[in-house]
Coordinates of C-alpha atoms in Angstrom, one line a residue:
M1 CA 30.6 74.6 31.7
M2 CA 29.8 76.3 35.4
M3 CA 26.3 78.2 36.5
M4 CA 27.0 81.7 38.3
E5 CA 24.7 84.8 38.4
A6 CA 26.1 87.6 36.5
F7 CA 25.6 91.3 36.1
G8 CA 22.8 92.3 34.3
R9 CA 19.2 90.7 33.3
G10 CA 19.0 87.5 31.0
M11 CA 22.8 87.7 31.2
H12 CA 24.4 83.7 32.1
V13 CA 27.5 81.7 31.8
V14 CA 27.8 80.1 28.4
A15 CA 31.1 79.0 29.0
A16 CA 34.0 78.9 31.9
S17 CA 34.9 82.7 30.8
T18 CA 32.9 82.9 28.3
M19 CA 29.0 84.8 29.3
V20 CA 26.5 86.4 27.2
F21 CA 24.9 89.7 28.1
R22 CA 21.7 90.7 27.0
S23 CA 19.6 93.9 27.7
E24 CA 16.0 93.9 27.6
L25 CA 16.0 97.2 27.3
Q26 CA 14.2 98.0 23.8
P27 CA 15.7 99.6 21.3
M28 CA 47.9 109.2 15.0
M29 CA 47.9 110.9 17.0
T30 CA 49.0 108.5 19.6
P31 CA 48.1 109.3 23.6
E32 CA 50.2 111.3 26.0
P33 CA 51.7 108.2 28.7
V34 CA 51.3 111.0 31.0
G35 CA 47.4 110.5 33.2
S36 CA 47.3 107.0 31.5
S37 CA 46.3 104.3 33.5
S38 CA 45.8 100.9 32.9
F39 CA 44.2 97.5 34.0
S40 CA 45.6 96.3 37.4
S41 CA 47.5 92.9 37.4
S42 CA 47.5 92.6 40.5
S43 CA 43.8 92.0 41.5
S44 CA 42.8 88.6 42.6
R45 CA 38.9 89.2 40.3
Q46 CA 38.7 88.8 36.9
R47 CA 37.8 91.6 34.8
D48 CA 34.6 92.1 33.6
L49 CA 34.8 93.3 29.9
V50 CA 31.6 93.7 27.9
F51 CA 31.6 93.5 23.9
I52 CA 29.0 95.0 22.1
V53 CA 28.4 93.4 18.9
N54 CA 26.5 94.9 15.9
P55 CA 26.1 92.0 13.7
R56 CA 24.2 93.9 10.9
G57 CA 27.2 96.2 10.2
C58 CA 28.8 96.5 7.0
N59 CA 25.8 94.5 5.2
G60 CA 26.8 91.9 7.5
K61 CA 30.2 91.7 7.5
T62 CA 30.7 92.4 11.2
G63 CA 28.7 89.3 12.7
R64 CA 30.8 87.2 9.8
Q65 CA 34.1 88.8 11.1
W66 CA 33.1 88.2 14.9
R67 CA 32.7 84.8 14.4
K68 CA 35.9 84.0 13.0
I69 CA 38.0 86.4 15.8
L70 CA 35.7 85.3 18.8
P71 CA 37.9 81.9 19.3
Y72 CA 41.1 84.1 19.2
L73 CA 39.7 86.6 21.8
Q74 CA 38.8 84.0 24.1
S75 CA 42.3 82.5 24.1
R76 CA 43.7 85.3 24.0
L77 CA 41.8 86.9 27.4
G78 CA 39.9 84.1 29.0
K79 CA 42.1 83.0 31.1
E80 CA 42.3 86.9 32.4
C81 CA 38.9 88.3 31.7
N82 CA 35.0 87.2 31.9
I83 CA 34.3 88.3 28.1
L84 CA 30.4 88.6 28.1
E85 CA 29.1 89.2 24.6
S86 CA 25.8 90.9 23.6
I87 CA 24.4 90.8 20.4
T88 CA 22.4 94.2 19.5
S89 CA 18.8 93.8 18.6
G90 CA 18.3 97.0 16.7
P91 CA 18.9 100.9 16.6
C92 CA 19.5 102.3 20.6
H93 CA 20.6 98.7 22.0
A94 CA 24.2 99.6 22.7
I95 CA 23.0 102.7 24.5
D96 CA 21.3 100.0 26.8
I97 CA 23.2 97.6 27.1
T98 CA 26.6 100.6 28.1
R99 CA 24.5 102.0 30.6
E100 CA 23.5 98.7 31.9
A101 CA 26.5 96.9 32.1
I102 CA 28.7 100.7 33.4
R103 CA 26.2 100.8 36.5
E104 CA 26.9 96.9 37.1
G105 CA 30.4 98.0 37.4
A106 CA 31.7 96.3 34.4
D107 CA 36.2 97.1 33.5
A108 CA 34.9 97.8 29.8
V109 CA 32.5 98.1 27.5
V110 CA 34.0 97.4 23.8
A111 CA 32.1 98.5 20.9
V112 CA 32.9 95.6 17.8
G113 CA 31.7 97.1 14.7
G114 CA 31.9 100.5 13.0
D115 CA 31.2 103.8 13.6
G116 CA 27.9 104.1 14.3
T117 CA 28.0 100.9 17.0
L118 CA 31.0 103.7 18.8
H119 CA 28.8 106.4 18.6
E120 CA 26.1 104.2 20.5
V121 CA 28.1 103.0 23.3
V122 CA 29.5 106.4 23.7
N123 CA 26.3 108.0 24.4
G124 CA 25.2 104.9 26.8
F125 CA 28.2 106.6 28.7
F126 CA 25.8 109.5 29.8
W127 CA 22.6 109.4 31.4
A128 CA 20.2 112.7 31.7
G129 CA 23.0 115.0 30.5
K130 CA 25.6 113.3 33.4
P131 CA 27.9 110.2 33.1
V132 CA 26.8 107.2 34.6
T133 CA 29.5 106.7 37.1
S134 CA 29.0 110.0 38.3
Q135 CA 24.9 109.2 39.5
M136 CA 26.4 105.6 41.0
K137 CA 27.2 105.0 44.8
D138 CA 30.9 104.2 44.3
S139 CA 31.7 107.3 41.5
T140 CA 35.1 105.6 42.2
H141 CA 35.0 103.0 39.6
S142 CA 35.7 103.7 35.9
T143 CA 34.6 101.8 32.7
A144 CA 36.9 101.9 30.1
L145 CA 35.6 102.7 26.7
G146 CA 37.5 100.0 24.0
L147 CA 36.9 99.3 20.2
I148 CA 37.2 97.0 17.6
P149 CA 37.1 98.1 14.1
L150 CA 35.1 95.9 11.7
G151 CA 32.8 98.2 10.3
T152 CA 31.8 100.1 6.6
G153 CA 33.6 103.5 8.5
S154 CA 35.9 102.7 11.1
D155 CA 36.6 106.6 11.1
F156 CA 37.7 107.2 14.5
A157 CA 40.4 104.5 14.2
R158 CA 42.2 106.3 11.7
T159 CA 42.3 109.8 13.3
L160 CA 44.3 107.0 16.1
H161 CA 46.2 105.6 13.0
W162 CA 44.9 102.2 14.3
K163 CA 44.9 99.6 11.5
D164 CA 42.5 97.4 10.1
D165 CA 43.6 94.4 12.3
P166 CA 40.9 93.1 14.6
R167 CA 44.0 91.1 16.5
E168 CA 45.5 93.9 17.4
A169 CA 42.7 95.4 18.7
I170 CA 42.1 92.4 21.0
E171 CA 46.0 93.1 22.1
R172 CA 45.0 96.6 23.1
V173 CA 42.1 95.2 25.1
A174 CA 44.6 92.7 26.4
R175 CA 47.2 95.2 27.5
G176 CA 44.3 97.6 28.8
L177 CA 46.3 100.9 28.3
R178 CA 43.8 103.6 29.0
S179 CA 43.7 107.5 28.1
R180 CA 41.6 110.2 28.5
V181 CA 39.4 110.7 25.5
D182 CA 37.5 114.2 24.4
I183 CA 33.9 114.0 23.5
G184 CA 31.1 116.6 21.8
V185 CA 27.9 117.1 23.4
I186 CA 25.4 118.5 21.3
S187 CA 22.2 120.5 23.0
G188 CA 19.6 122.1 21.1
E189 CA 15.5 124.2 22.4
S190 CA 13.8 120.9 24.3
C191 CA 15.6 117.8 23.3
E192 CA 18.1 116.0 25.6
N193 CA 22.0 115.9 25.0
H194 CA 23.5 113.8 22.5
Y195 CA 27.1 112.9 22.7
F196 CA 29.2 112.3 19.6
I197 CA 33.2 111.2 19.9
N198 CA 34.2 112.1 15.9
V199 CA 32.3 114.7 13.8
A200 CA 29.2 116.6 14.2
D201 CA 28.3 118.2 10.8
I202 CA 25.3 120.3 9.8
H203 CA 23.5 120.9 6.3
L204 CA 25.0 119.1 2.9
S205 CA 27.2 116.5 4.8
A206 CA 24.3 115.7 7.4
K207 CA 22.0 115.0 4.6
A208 CA 24.9 113.0 2.3
G209 CA 25.3 110.8 5.4
F210 CA 21.8 110.0 5.4
Y211 CA 22.0 109.5 1.9
A212 CA 24.6 107.3 2.0
S213 CA 22.6 104.5 4.4
R214 CA 20.8 103.9 0.5
Y215 CA 24.2 103.1 -0.7
K216 CA 25.4 100.6 1.4
S217 CA 26.0 98.0 -0.8
F218 CA 28.8 100.0 -2.8
G219 CA 31.1 99.5 0.5
K220 CA 33.1 102.9 1.3
L221 CA 31.8 104.3 -2.0
C222 CA 28.4 105.8 -0.6
Y223 CA 29.8 108.4 1.6
V224 CA 30.6 110.0 -2.0
L225 CA 27.4 108.5 -3.9
G226 CA 25.2 110.0 -0.9
A227 CA 27.1 113.7 -1.1
L228 CA 26.2 113.6 -4.8
H229 CA 22.7 112.8 -4.1
A230 CA 22.5 115.4 -1.7
F231 CA 23.4 118.4 -3.8
M232 CA 20.6 117.3 -5.9
G233 CA 18.1 120.2 -4.8
H234 CA 20.6 121.8 -2.0
Q235 CA 20.9 125.5 -2.0
N236 CA 23.1 127.4 0.3
Q237 CA 21.9 129.4 3.0
D238 CA 22.9 131.9 5.2
L239 CA 23.4 131.1 9.5
R240 CA 24.4 133.1 12.4
I241 CA 27.2 131.5 13.9
K242 CA 28.6 132.1 17.9
F243 CA 31.6 131.2 19.2
N244 CA 33.1 130.7 22.4
E245 CA 30.0 132.2 23.9
G246 CA 30.4 135.5 21.9
E247 CA 28.8 137.6 19.6
W248 CA 26.6 135.6 16.5
E249 CA 27.9 136.3 13.1
T250 CA 26.4 136.2 10.0
W251 CA 27.9 133.3 7.5
P252 CA 26.6 133.8 3.9
Q253 CA 26.1 130.7 1.7
L254 CA 26.6 128.4 3.7
T255 CA 27.5 124.9 2.4
T256 CA 28.1 122.7 5.4
V257 CA 29.6 122.8 8.7
C258 CA 32.1 120.3 9.7
V259 CA 32.8 120.2 13.8
G260 CA 35.5 117.6 14.7
N261 CA 36.8 115.9 17.9
A262 CA 38.7 113.6 15.2
K263 CA 40.1 113.9 11.6
Y264 CA 38.1 111.6 9.8
F265 CA 34.3 111.0 8.7
G266 CA 32.3 110.1 5.7
G267 CA 34.7 106.8 4.7
G268 CA 37.8 108.2 5.0
M269 CA 37.7 112.2 4.2
K270 CA 40.0 114.4 6.2
I271 CA 37.4 116.7 6.8
T272 CA 38.7 118.4 9.7
P273 CA 42.6 117.2 10.0
N274 CA 43.6 119.6 12.8
A275 CA 41.4 117.7 15.5
T276 CA 42.5 115.2 18.3
P277 CA 40.7 113.8 20.7
Y278 CA 43.5 114.9 23.1
S279 CA 43.2 118.3 22.9
G280 CA 40.8 119.9 24.8
N281 CA 38.8 121.6 22.0
L282 CA 36.7 121.6 19.0
E283 CA 37.5 122.2 15.3
V284 CA 35.3 123.5 13.1
V285 CA 35.0 123.7 9.0
I286 CA 33.1 125.9 7.4
V287 CA 32.4 125.6 4.1
Q288 CA 30.7 128.5 1.9
N289 CA 29.0 128.5 -2.0
F290 CA 30.3 124.9 -3.1
K291 CA 28.7 123.7 -6.0
W292 CA 28.4 120.0 -7.0
H293 CA 31.3 120.5 -9.1
D294 CA 33.1 122.2 -6.8
F295 CA 33.1 119.1 -4.9
I296 CA 33.5 116.6 -7.7
L297 CA 37.1 118.8 -8.5
K298 CA 38.0 119.1 -4.7
L299 CA 37.6 115.5 -3.7
Q300 CA 41.3 114.8 -3.3
K301 CA 41.9 117.9 -1.3
L302 CA 39.0 116.5 1.0
Y303 CA 40.3 113.3 1.5
N304 CA 43.9 114.3 2.6
G305 CA 43.0 116.8 4.4
T306 CA 44.8 119.8 2.0
H307 CA 41.5 121.4 1.2
L308 CA 41.6 124.4 4.6
S309 CA 43.9 126.7 2.3
L310 CA 40.8 126.6 -0.5
E311 CA 38.9 129.6 -1.3
N312 CA 35.5 129.4 0.8
I313 CA 37.2 127.1 3.4
S314 CA 37.5 128.4 6.9
A315 CA 38.6 126.7 10.3
R316 CA 39.4 127.5 13.4
S317 CA 39.3 126.2 16.9
A318 CA 36.4 126.5 19.6
L319 CA 35.5 124.9 22.6
S320 CA 31.9 126.1 21.7
I321 CA 29.6 126.7 18.6
E322 CA 26.1 127.6 18.5
L323 CA 24.3 127.2 15.0
E324 CA 20.9 129.6 13.9
D325 CA 19.5 129.7 10.3
I326 CA 18.3 132.6 9.6
S327 CA 15.3 131.8 7.4
G328 CA 14.2 130.1 10.6
N329 CA 12.2 128.3 8.5
G330 CA 13.9 125.4 10.5
G331 CA 15.2 123.2 7.7
I332 CA 18.8 122.9 8.7
H333 CA 19.9 119.0 9.0
I334 CA 22.6 118.3 11.5
Q335 CA 23.8 115.0 11.8
S336 CA 27.1 113.4 14.1
D337 CA 28.7 110.1 13.5
G338 CA 26.5 109.5 10.7
E339 CA 23.2 109.7 13.2
H340 CA 20.7 112.1 12.3
L341 CA 19.8 114.7 15.0
G342 CA 17.3 116.9 13.5
F343 CA 17.4 120.5 12.8
L344 CA 19.5 123.7 13.6
P345 CA 19.2 125.4 16.0
K346 CA 21.5 123.6 17.9
K347 CA 24.9 124.2 20.1
I348 CA 27.9 121.9 20.2
S349 CA 30.3 122.0 23.1
V350 CA 33.9 120.0 24.0
L351 CA 33.7 117.7 27.1
P352 CA 37.8 117.3 27.6
G353 CA 38.7 114.2 28.8
A354 CA 35.4 112.6 29.5
I355 CA 35.4 109.3 28.8
E356 CA 38.2 106.6 29.4
M357 CA 39.7 104.7 26.4
I358 CA 41.6 101.7 26.3
C359 CA 44.3 102.7 23.8

């Protein structure tokens, strides 16, 4: 064991090539090779790879799986890289760790867990409405985003056709091939920007995501149970919507709006089937006048992505979308990647190629 000073407060070397990183802040579509890059193999220094692990993910399964794959990760990457492990202690901790890692020059930050962990790491790439790297003295350095999907949903990985295989994910990290992906940004009155890589949704589906957390012990079925729970007392609402800075439109009896940077949410529901994180656009799917029995009868179509032909479902591509509650009561929920973000009014926009991702 060797001792050395390493980046990040509270981080220390625990093995020759494995370090622990702990912030003290409290809480497919195959990409086109054009524009892709990879880690330089000619560099003499070891790359710093920060693995952010949510041990409580998937009812503790994520932590158990991580401990099983860590020896393989060390043997596969330990000679070439400094493997920096950080265990999150609670909500938003991954955001703090990611920002600190980027500022200290990490080559990659790898989310280990489900879509919730990935969501927090993505938000850590930004600070005060701008990319963290753009606020650094050495703005030429780029930290890549990586993912080892070990969570309940792993919906973003589905869009990229990645298998549920941690060793395959480690091989992606080892290759280090990078490609730029789009990021969605949500802004509203008197609140800071919030970022998402997968899907943002409004009204019924946002409430369903909130209730799904109560049924985590049922695995992926928790999303269906959450949706049925959300229908209890649900009322469709008239909303005003503006696309691409155009004119306001009134949409009556709106059940839900899903804005996809990727295809899936809710544990495999292909809700925005035409979305890709390489297109420079968001796909907006609007569902009107749905009842609970419509959800049950059309569930299979929602999961396999053939629902766009159904009556009362509309879809379009957009650079931005603004939404307002006509009633003015302020009770229309919004969430992104499973995190509740309050209520309308909100604006959702795309940031094309905002992050380099290990693909």
